[in-house]
Coordinates of C-alpha atoms and ligand atoms in Angstrom, one line a residue:
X1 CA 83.3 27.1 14.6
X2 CA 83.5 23.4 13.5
X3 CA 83.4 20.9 16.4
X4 CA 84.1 18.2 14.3
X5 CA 85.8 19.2 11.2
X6 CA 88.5 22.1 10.4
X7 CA 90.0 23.3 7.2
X8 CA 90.4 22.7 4.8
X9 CA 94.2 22.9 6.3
X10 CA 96.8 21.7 3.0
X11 CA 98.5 18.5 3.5
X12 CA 101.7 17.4 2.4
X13 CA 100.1 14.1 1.1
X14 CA 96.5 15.1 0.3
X15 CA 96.4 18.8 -1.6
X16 CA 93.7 20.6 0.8
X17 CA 92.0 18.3 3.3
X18 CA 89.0 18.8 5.1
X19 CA 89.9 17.1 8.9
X20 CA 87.1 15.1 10.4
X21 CA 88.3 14.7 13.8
X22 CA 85.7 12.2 16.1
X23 CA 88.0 11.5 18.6
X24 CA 88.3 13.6 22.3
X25 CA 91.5 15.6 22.9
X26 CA 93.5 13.2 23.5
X27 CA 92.3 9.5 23.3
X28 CA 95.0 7.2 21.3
X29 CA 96.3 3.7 21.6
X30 CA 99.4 5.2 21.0
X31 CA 101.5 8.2 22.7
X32 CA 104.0 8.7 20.4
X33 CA 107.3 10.6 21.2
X34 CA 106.7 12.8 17.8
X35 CA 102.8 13.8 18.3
X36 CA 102.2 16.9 17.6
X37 CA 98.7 16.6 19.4
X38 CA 99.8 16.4 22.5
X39 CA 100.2 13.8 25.3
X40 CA 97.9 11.0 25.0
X41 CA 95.6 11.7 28.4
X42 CA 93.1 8.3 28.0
X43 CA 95.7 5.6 26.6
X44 CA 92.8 3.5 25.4
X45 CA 91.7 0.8 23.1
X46 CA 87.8 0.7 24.0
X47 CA 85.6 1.2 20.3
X48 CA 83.1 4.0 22.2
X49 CA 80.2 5.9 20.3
X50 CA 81.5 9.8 21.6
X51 CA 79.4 12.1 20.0
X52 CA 76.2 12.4 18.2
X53 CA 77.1 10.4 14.4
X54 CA 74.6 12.5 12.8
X55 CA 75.9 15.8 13.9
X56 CA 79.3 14.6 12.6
X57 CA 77.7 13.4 9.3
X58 CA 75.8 17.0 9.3
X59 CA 78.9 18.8 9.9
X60 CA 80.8 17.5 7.4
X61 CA 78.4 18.0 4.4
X62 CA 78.0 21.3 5.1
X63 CA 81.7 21.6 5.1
X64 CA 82.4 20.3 1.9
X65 CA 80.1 22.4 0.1
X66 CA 82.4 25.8 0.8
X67 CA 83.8 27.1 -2.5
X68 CA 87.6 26.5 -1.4
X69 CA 89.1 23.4 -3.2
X70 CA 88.8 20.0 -1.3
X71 CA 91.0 17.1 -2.5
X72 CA 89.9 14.5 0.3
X73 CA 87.9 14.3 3.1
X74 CA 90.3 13.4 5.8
X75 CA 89.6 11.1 8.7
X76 CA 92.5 12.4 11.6
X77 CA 92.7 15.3 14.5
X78 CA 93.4 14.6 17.8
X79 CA 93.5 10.6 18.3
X80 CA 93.3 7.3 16.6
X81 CA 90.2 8.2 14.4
X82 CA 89.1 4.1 15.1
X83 CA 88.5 4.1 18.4
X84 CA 84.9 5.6 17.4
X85 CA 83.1 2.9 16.9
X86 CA 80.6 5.1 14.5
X87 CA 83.5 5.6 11.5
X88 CA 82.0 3.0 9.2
X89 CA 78.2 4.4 9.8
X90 CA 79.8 8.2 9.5
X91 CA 81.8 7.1 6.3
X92 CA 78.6 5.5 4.7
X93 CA 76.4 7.8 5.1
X94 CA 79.4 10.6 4.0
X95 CA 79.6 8.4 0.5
X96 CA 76.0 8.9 0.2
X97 CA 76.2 12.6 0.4
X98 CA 79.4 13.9 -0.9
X99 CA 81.2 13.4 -4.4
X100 CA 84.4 13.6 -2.5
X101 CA 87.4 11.0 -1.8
X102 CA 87.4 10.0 2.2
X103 CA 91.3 9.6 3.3
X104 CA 91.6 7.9 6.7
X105 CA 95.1 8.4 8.6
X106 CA 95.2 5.7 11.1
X107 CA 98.6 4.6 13.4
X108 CA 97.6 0.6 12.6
X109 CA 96.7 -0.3 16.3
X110 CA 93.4 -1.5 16.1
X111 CA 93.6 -3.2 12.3
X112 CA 93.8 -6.6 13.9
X113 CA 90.2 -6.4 15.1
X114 CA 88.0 -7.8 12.0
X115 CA 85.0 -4.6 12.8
X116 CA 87.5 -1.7 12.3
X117 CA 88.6 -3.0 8.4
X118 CA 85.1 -3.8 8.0
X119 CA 84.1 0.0 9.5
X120 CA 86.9 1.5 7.1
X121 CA 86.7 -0.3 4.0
X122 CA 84.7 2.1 1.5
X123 CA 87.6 4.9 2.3
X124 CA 89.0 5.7 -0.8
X125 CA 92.7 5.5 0.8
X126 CA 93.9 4.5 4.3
X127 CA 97.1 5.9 5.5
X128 CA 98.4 3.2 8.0
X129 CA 101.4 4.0 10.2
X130 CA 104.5 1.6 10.5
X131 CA 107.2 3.1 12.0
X132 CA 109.4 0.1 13.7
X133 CA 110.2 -3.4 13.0
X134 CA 111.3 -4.1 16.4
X135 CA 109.1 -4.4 19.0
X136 CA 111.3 -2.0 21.9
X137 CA 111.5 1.0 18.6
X138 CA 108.0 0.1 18.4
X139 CA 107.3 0.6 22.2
X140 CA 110.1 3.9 22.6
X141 CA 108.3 5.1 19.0
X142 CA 105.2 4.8 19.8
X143 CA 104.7 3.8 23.3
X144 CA 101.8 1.8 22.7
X145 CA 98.8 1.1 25.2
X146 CA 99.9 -2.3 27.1
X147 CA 97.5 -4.7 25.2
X148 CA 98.8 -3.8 21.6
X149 CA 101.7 -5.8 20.4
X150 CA 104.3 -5.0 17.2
X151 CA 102.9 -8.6 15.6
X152 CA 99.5 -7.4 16.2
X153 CA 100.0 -3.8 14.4
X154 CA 102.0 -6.1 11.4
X155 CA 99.2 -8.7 10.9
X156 CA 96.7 -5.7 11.4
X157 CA 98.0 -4.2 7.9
X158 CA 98.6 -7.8 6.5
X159 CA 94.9 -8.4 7.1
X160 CA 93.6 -5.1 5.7
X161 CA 95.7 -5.5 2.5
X162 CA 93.9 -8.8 1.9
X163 CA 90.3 -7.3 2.6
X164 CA 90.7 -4.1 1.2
X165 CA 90.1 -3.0 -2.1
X166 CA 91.6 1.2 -1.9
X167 CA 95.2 2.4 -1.6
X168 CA 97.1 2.1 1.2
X169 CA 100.0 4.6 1.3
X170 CA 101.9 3.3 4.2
X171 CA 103.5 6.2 6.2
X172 CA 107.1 5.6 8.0
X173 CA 107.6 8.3 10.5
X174 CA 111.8 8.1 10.9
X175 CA 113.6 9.5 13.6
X176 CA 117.4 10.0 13.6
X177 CA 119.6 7.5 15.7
X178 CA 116.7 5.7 16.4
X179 CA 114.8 3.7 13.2
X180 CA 117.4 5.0 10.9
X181 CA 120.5 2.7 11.5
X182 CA 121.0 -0.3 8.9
X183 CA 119.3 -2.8 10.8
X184 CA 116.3 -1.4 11.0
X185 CA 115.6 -0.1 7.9
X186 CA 116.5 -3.9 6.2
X187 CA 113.6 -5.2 8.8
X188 CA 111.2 -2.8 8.2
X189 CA 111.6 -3.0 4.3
X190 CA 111.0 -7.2 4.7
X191 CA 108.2 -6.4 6.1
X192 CA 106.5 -3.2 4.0
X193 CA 107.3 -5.5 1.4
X194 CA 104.7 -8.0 2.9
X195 CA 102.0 -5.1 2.7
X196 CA 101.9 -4.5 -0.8
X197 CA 101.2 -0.9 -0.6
X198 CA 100.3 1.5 -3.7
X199 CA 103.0 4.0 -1.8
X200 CA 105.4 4.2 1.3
X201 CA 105.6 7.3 2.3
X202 CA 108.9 8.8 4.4
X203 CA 107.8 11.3 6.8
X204 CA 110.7 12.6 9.4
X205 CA 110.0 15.2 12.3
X206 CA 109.0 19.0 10.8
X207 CA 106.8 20.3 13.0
X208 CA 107.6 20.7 17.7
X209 CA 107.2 17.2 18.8
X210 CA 106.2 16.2 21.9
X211 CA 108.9 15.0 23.0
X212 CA 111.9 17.6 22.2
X213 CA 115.2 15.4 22.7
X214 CA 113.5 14.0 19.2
X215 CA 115.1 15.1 16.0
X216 CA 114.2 14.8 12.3
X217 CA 116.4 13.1 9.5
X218 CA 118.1 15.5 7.4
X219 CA 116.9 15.7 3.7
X220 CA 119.8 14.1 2.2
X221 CA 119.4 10.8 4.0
X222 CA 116.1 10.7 3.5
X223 CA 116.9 10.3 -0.3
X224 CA 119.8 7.2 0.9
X225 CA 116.3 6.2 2.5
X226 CA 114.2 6.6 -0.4
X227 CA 116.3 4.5 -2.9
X228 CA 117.1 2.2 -0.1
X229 CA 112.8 1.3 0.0
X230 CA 113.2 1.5 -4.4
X231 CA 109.9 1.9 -5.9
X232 CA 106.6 3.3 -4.5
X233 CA 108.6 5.0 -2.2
X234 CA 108.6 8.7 -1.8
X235 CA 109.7 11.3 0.6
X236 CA 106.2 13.9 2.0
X237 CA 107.3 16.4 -0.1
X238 CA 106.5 20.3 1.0
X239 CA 102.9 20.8 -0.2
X240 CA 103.2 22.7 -3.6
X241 CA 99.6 24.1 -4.5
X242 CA 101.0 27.9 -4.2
X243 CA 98.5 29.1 -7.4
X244 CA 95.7 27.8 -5.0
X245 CA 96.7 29.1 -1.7
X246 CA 95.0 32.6 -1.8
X247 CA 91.6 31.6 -1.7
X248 CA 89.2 33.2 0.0
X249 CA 88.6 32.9 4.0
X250 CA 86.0 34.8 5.7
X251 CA 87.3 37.6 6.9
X252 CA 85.1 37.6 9.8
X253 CA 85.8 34.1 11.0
X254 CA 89.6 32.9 9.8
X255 CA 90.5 33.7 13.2
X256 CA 88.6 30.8 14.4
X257 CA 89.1 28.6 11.6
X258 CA 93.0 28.9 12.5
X259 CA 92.3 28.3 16.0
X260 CA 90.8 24.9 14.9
X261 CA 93.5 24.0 12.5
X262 CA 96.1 24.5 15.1
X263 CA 94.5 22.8 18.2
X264 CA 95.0 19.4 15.8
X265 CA 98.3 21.0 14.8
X266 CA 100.8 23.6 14.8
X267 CA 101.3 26.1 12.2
X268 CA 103.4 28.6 11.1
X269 CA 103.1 32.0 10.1
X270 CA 104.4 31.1 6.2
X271 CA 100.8 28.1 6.7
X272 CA 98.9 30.5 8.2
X273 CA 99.3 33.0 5.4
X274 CA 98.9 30.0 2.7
X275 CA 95.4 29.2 4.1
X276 CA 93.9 32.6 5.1
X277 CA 95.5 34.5 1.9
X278 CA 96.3 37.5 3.9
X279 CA 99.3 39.4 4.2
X280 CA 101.8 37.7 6.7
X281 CA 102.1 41.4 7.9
X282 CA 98.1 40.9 9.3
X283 CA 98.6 37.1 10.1
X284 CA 101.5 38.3 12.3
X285 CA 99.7 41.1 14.1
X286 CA 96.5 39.1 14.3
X287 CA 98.3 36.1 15.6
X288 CA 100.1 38.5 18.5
X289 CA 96.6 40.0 19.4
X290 CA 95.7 36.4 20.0
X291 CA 99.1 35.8 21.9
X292 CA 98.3 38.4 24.2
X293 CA 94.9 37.0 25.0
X294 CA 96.3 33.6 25.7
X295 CA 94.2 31.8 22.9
X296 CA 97.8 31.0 21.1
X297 CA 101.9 30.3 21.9
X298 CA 104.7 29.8 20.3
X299 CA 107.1 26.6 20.1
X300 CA 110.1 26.6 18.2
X301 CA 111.7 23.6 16.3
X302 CA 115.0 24.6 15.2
X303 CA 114.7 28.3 14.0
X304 CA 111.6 27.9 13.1
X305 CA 108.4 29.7 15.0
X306 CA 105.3 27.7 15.3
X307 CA 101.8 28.3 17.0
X308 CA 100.3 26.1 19.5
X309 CA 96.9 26.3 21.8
X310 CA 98.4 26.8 25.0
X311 CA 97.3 23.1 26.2
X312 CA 99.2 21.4 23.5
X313 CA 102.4 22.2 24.8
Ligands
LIG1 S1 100.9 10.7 16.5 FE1 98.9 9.9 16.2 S2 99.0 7.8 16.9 FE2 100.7 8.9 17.8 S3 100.0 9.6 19.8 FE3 99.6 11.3 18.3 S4 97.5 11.0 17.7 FE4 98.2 9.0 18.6

């Protein structure tokens, strides 16, 4: 079982994705009201060294050279991936290795701080979060750890537009009744504008959030949104790679490669069919077995029935 990476788990923005996650369960400068992760349990933002960098670096080219397609290694998983103060080293030394694209998904927080963009600069695309314009969305949003400010997370991506060379494909995480209204979305366009990004990206809740009074914006006005942000700017579409979904997956260890994929998040039975390429009929018995012996649960968003590790919940 990988103890850094999982996957490769398919992504609404980046085809099949091999997750690096170098972060413990759960440190984050945020705790956002929508994680899927869980409850942030060391609200941080002290750069540590948590495991061994060339174990990670190990891990991950061993990874990447399983037949299954790979469209981007993804730096993600469990916490803000920058808080290890190892990425740029582990992204180096990954560029030396692996013919593949790196992706890092990052909520913005630490982007002020001159060492991160340097640490994160040879990733082929960085997928910053911006999800408020005013600082008390910002803090009910994303409920921020006490030293990070909404100017800091703006000039943070202002800064790493300027320095960087890749895409950015800025991600907006809306909520509805709460960044949605008029207002808001006039602010945060001024201010994406000010970015520059190759793509902004609507995302809106689709998967049990950790906070459950939350709820997602329906489909048609995230298309008023979509025009409203004009060009570049898309709705996360479902992910549509179906003639590449049955690939193969070990029969002898796809339980455990599920386990990992849904500790970092949670899953249906329709995703895990897509990734294993089994019957749903086996995914659903297998996935009971496993219910009974307490390594899985179910949440449900709407009518939907997704699977959890127990702690997530
Ligand atoms: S969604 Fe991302 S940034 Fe927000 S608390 Fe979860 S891991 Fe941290």
């Amino acid at each position: 079982m990988g103890k850094y990476t999982f996957g490769p788990v398919p992504s609404r923005r980046l085809g099949f994705s091999l997750g690096v996650d170098i972060i413990p369960k759960k440190y984050c400068t945020f705790d956002c009201v929508y994680c899927q992760v869980g409850k942030t349990t060391c609200n941080t933002i002290e750069r540590k060294s948590f495991f061994d960098p060339n174990s990670i670096v190990q891990e991950i080219i061993e990874r990447s050279k399983a037949k299954r397609p790979i469209d981007f290694i993804t730096f993600s998983g469990t916490g803000e991936p920058t808080l290890n103060s190892d990425i740029g080293w582990i992204i180096r030394e990954v560029k030396r290795y692996v013919e593949l694209p790196i992706a890092l998904i990052t909520n913005s927080s630490l982007l002020w701080n001159e060492k991160v963009r340097a640490d994160i600069v040879e990733a082929d695309v960085i997928l910053p979060s911006f999800d408020a314009a005013s600082e008390d969305i910002f803090c009910f949003i994303n409920r921020p750890h006490g030293m990070i400010s909404l100017d800091m997370l703006i000039e943070g991506i202002r800064l790493l537009r300027k320095d960087y060379r890749g895409k950015i494909w800025l991600e907006i995480m809306l909520i509805d009744g709460i960044n949605d209204d008029e207002e808001e979305l006039k602010k945060l366009k001024g201010i994406v504008k000010t970015f520059n990004p190759e793509k902004i990206q609507l995302n809106t809740v689709t998967r049990p959030p950790l906070d459950d009074s939350i709820i997602g914006v329906d489909s048609l006005r995230m298309d008023d949104i979509r025009e409203f942000f004009g060009e570049g700017c898309e709705v996360i579409g479902d992910f549509d790679k179906d003639d590449l979904y049955a690939y193969d997956y070990e029969s002898s260890n796809w339980q455990e490669r599920i386990l990992e994929m849904i500790g970092r998040r949670s899953l249906t039975i329709e995703d895990i069919t897509k990734v294993s390429g089994l019957e749903s009929k086996e995914v659903e018995r297998c996935l009971k077995k496993m219910e009974r012996e307490g390594k899985v649960k179910r949440r449900f968003l709407d009518d939907t029935i997704f699977f959890v590790v127990p702690d997530e919940v």
